[in-house]
Short mmCIF file of C-alpha atoms in Angstrom, two decimals:
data_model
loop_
_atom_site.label_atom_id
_atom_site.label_comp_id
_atom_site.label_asym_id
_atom_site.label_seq_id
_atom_site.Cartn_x
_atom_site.Cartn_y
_atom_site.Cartn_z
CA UNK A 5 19.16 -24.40 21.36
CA UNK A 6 17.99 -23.01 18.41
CA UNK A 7 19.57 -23.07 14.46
CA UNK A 8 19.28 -21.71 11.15
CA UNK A 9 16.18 -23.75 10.57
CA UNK A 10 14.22 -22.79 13.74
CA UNK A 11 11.58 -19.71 13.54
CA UNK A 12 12.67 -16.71 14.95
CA UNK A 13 11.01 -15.63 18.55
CA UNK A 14 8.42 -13.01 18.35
CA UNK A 15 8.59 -12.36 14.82
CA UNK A 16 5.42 -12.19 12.53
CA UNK A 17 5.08 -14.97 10.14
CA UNK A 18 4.45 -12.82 7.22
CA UNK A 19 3.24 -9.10 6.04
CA UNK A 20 0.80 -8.54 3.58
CA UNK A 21 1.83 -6.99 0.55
CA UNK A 22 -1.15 -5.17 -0.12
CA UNK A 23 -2.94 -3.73 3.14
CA UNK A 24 -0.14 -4.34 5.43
CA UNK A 25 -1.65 -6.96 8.02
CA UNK A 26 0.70 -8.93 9.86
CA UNK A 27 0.39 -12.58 10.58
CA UNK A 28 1.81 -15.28 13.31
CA UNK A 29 1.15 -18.44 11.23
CA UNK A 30 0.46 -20.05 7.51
CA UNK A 31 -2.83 -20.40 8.78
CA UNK A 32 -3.57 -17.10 9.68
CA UNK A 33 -2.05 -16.20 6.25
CA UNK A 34 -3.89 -18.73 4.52
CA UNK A 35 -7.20 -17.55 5.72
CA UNK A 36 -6.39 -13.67 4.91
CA UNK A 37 -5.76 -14.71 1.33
CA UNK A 38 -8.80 -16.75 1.14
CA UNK A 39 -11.11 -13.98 2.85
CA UNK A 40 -9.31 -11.38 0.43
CA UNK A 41 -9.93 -13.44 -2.53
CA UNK A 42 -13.84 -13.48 -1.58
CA UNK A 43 -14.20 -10.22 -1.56
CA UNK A 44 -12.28 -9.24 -4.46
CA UNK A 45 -14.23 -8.53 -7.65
CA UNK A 46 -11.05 -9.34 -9.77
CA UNK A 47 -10.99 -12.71 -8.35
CA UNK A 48 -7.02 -12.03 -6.52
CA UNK A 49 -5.89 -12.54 -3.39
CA UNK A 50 -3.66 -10.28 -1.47
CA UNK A 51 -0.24 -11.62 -1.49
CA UNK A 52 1.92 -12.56 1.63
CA UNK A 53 5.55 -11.94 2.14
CA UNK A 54 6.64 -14.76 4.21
CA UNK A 55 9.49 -13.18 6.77
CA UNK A 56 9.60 -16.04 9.24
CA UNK A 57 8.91 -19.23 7.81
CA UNK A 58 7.97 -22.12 9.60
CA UNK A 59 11.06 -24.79 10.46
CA UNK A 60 9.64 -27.63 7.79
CA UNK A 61 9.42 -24.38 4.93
CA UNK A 62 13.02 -23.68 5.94
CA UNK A 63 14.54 -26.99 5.45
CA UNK A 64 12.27 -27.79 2.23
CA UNK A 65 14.00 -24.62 1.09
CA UNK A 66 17.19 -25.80 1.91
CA UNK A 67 16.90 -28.98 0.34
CA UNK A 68 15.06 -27.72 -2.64
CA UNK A 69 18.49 -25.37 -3.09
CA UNK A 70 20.93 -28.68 -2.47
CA UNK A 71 18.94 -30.57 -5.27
CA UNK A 72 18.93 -28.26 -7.78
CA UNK A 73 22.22 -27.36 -7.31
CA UNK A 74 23.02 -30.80 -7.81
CA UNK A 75 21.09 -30.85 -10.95
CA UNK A 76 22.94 -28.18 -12.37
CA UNK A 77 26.57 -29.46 -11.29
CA UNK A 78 25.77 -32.66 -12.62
CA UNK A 79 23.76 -30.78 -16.04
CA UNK A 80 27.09 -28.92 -16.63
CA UNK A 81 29.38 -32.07 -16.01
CA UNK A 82 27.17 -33.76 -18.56
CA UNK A 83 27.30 -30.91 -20.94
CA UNK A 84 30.83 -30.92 -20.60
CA UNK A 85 31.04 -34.35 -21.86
CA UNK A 86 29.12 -33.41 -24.94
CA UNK A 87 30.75 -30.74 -25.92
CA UNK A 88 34.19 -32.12 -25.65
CA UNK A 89 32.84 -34.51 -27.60
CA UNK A 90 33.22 -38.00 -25.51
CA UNK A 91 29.04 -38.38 -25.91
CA UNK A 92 26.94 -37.07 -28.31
CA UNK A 93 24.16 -35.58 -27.46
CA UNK A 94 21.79 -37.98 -28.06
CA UNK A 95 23.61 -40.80 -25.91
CA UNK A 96 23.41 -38.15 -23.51
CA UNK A 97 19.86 -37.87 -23.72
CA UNK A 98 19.08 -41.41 -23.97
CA UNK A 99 21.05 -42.10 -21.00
CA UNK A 100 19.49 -39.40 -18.30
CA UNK A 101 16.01 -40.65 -18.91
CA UNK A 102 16.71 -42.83 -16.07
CA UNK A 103 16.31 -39.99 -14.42
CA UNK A 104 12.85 -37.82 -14.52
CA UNK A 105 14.46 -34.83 -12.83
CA UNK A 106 17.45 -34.77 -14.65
CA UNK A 107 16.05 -35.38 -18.32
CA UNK A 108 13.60 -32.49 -17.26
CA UNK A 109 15.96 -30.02 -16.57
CA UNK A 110 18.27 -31.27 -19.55
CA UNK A 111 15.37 -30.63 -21.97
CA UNK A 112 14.34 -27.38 -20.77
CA UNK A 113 18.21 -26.25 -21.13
CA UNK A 114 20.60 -24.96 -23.50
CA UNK A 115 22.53 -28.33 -23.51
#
């Protein structure tokens, strides 16, 4: 039984965005980037689209769009608070720092 996370049958892994050559696996797309990068006297690789990722790139995806979504919720909760002035932002700062992740994303926002 496959799901959402499983690679699809007898599709290509990814397509090559510049000469068109499809691959089966990261490897095989790995080593066409590296090749393409040897020859090239401007020192780029071809790029890959990746059309089937693997089943581990699928769920790191997934989870990589459930944390950051947290982030934000949590970011805008926080921001919230500031602006309705219960915390300033300062003690809002100070008390995310706990928090690498978090503090991060709260100094690299319009908070």
């Amino acid at each position: 039984m496959s799901n959402r996370f499983d690679q699809k049958p007898g599709m290509d892994y990814a397509r090559c965005k510049d000469c068109g050559v499809t691959v089966s696996t990261r490897r095989e797309a790995d080593e066409h980037m590296n090749a393409t990068l040897e020859q090239s006297e401007t020192r780029h690789s071809h790029t890959m689209f990746i059309q089937n990722p693997t089943r581990p790139e699928r769920i790191r995806s997934r989870v990589s769009d459930l944390v950051g979504d947290t982030i934000n919720d949590a970011l805008e909760e926080l921001c919230s608070l500031v602006r309705g002035g219960q915390i300033s932002h300062e003690e809002a700062t100070t008390a995310i720092s706990e928090w690498p992740d978090f503090r991060t994303a709260w100094d690299e926002g319009d908070f």
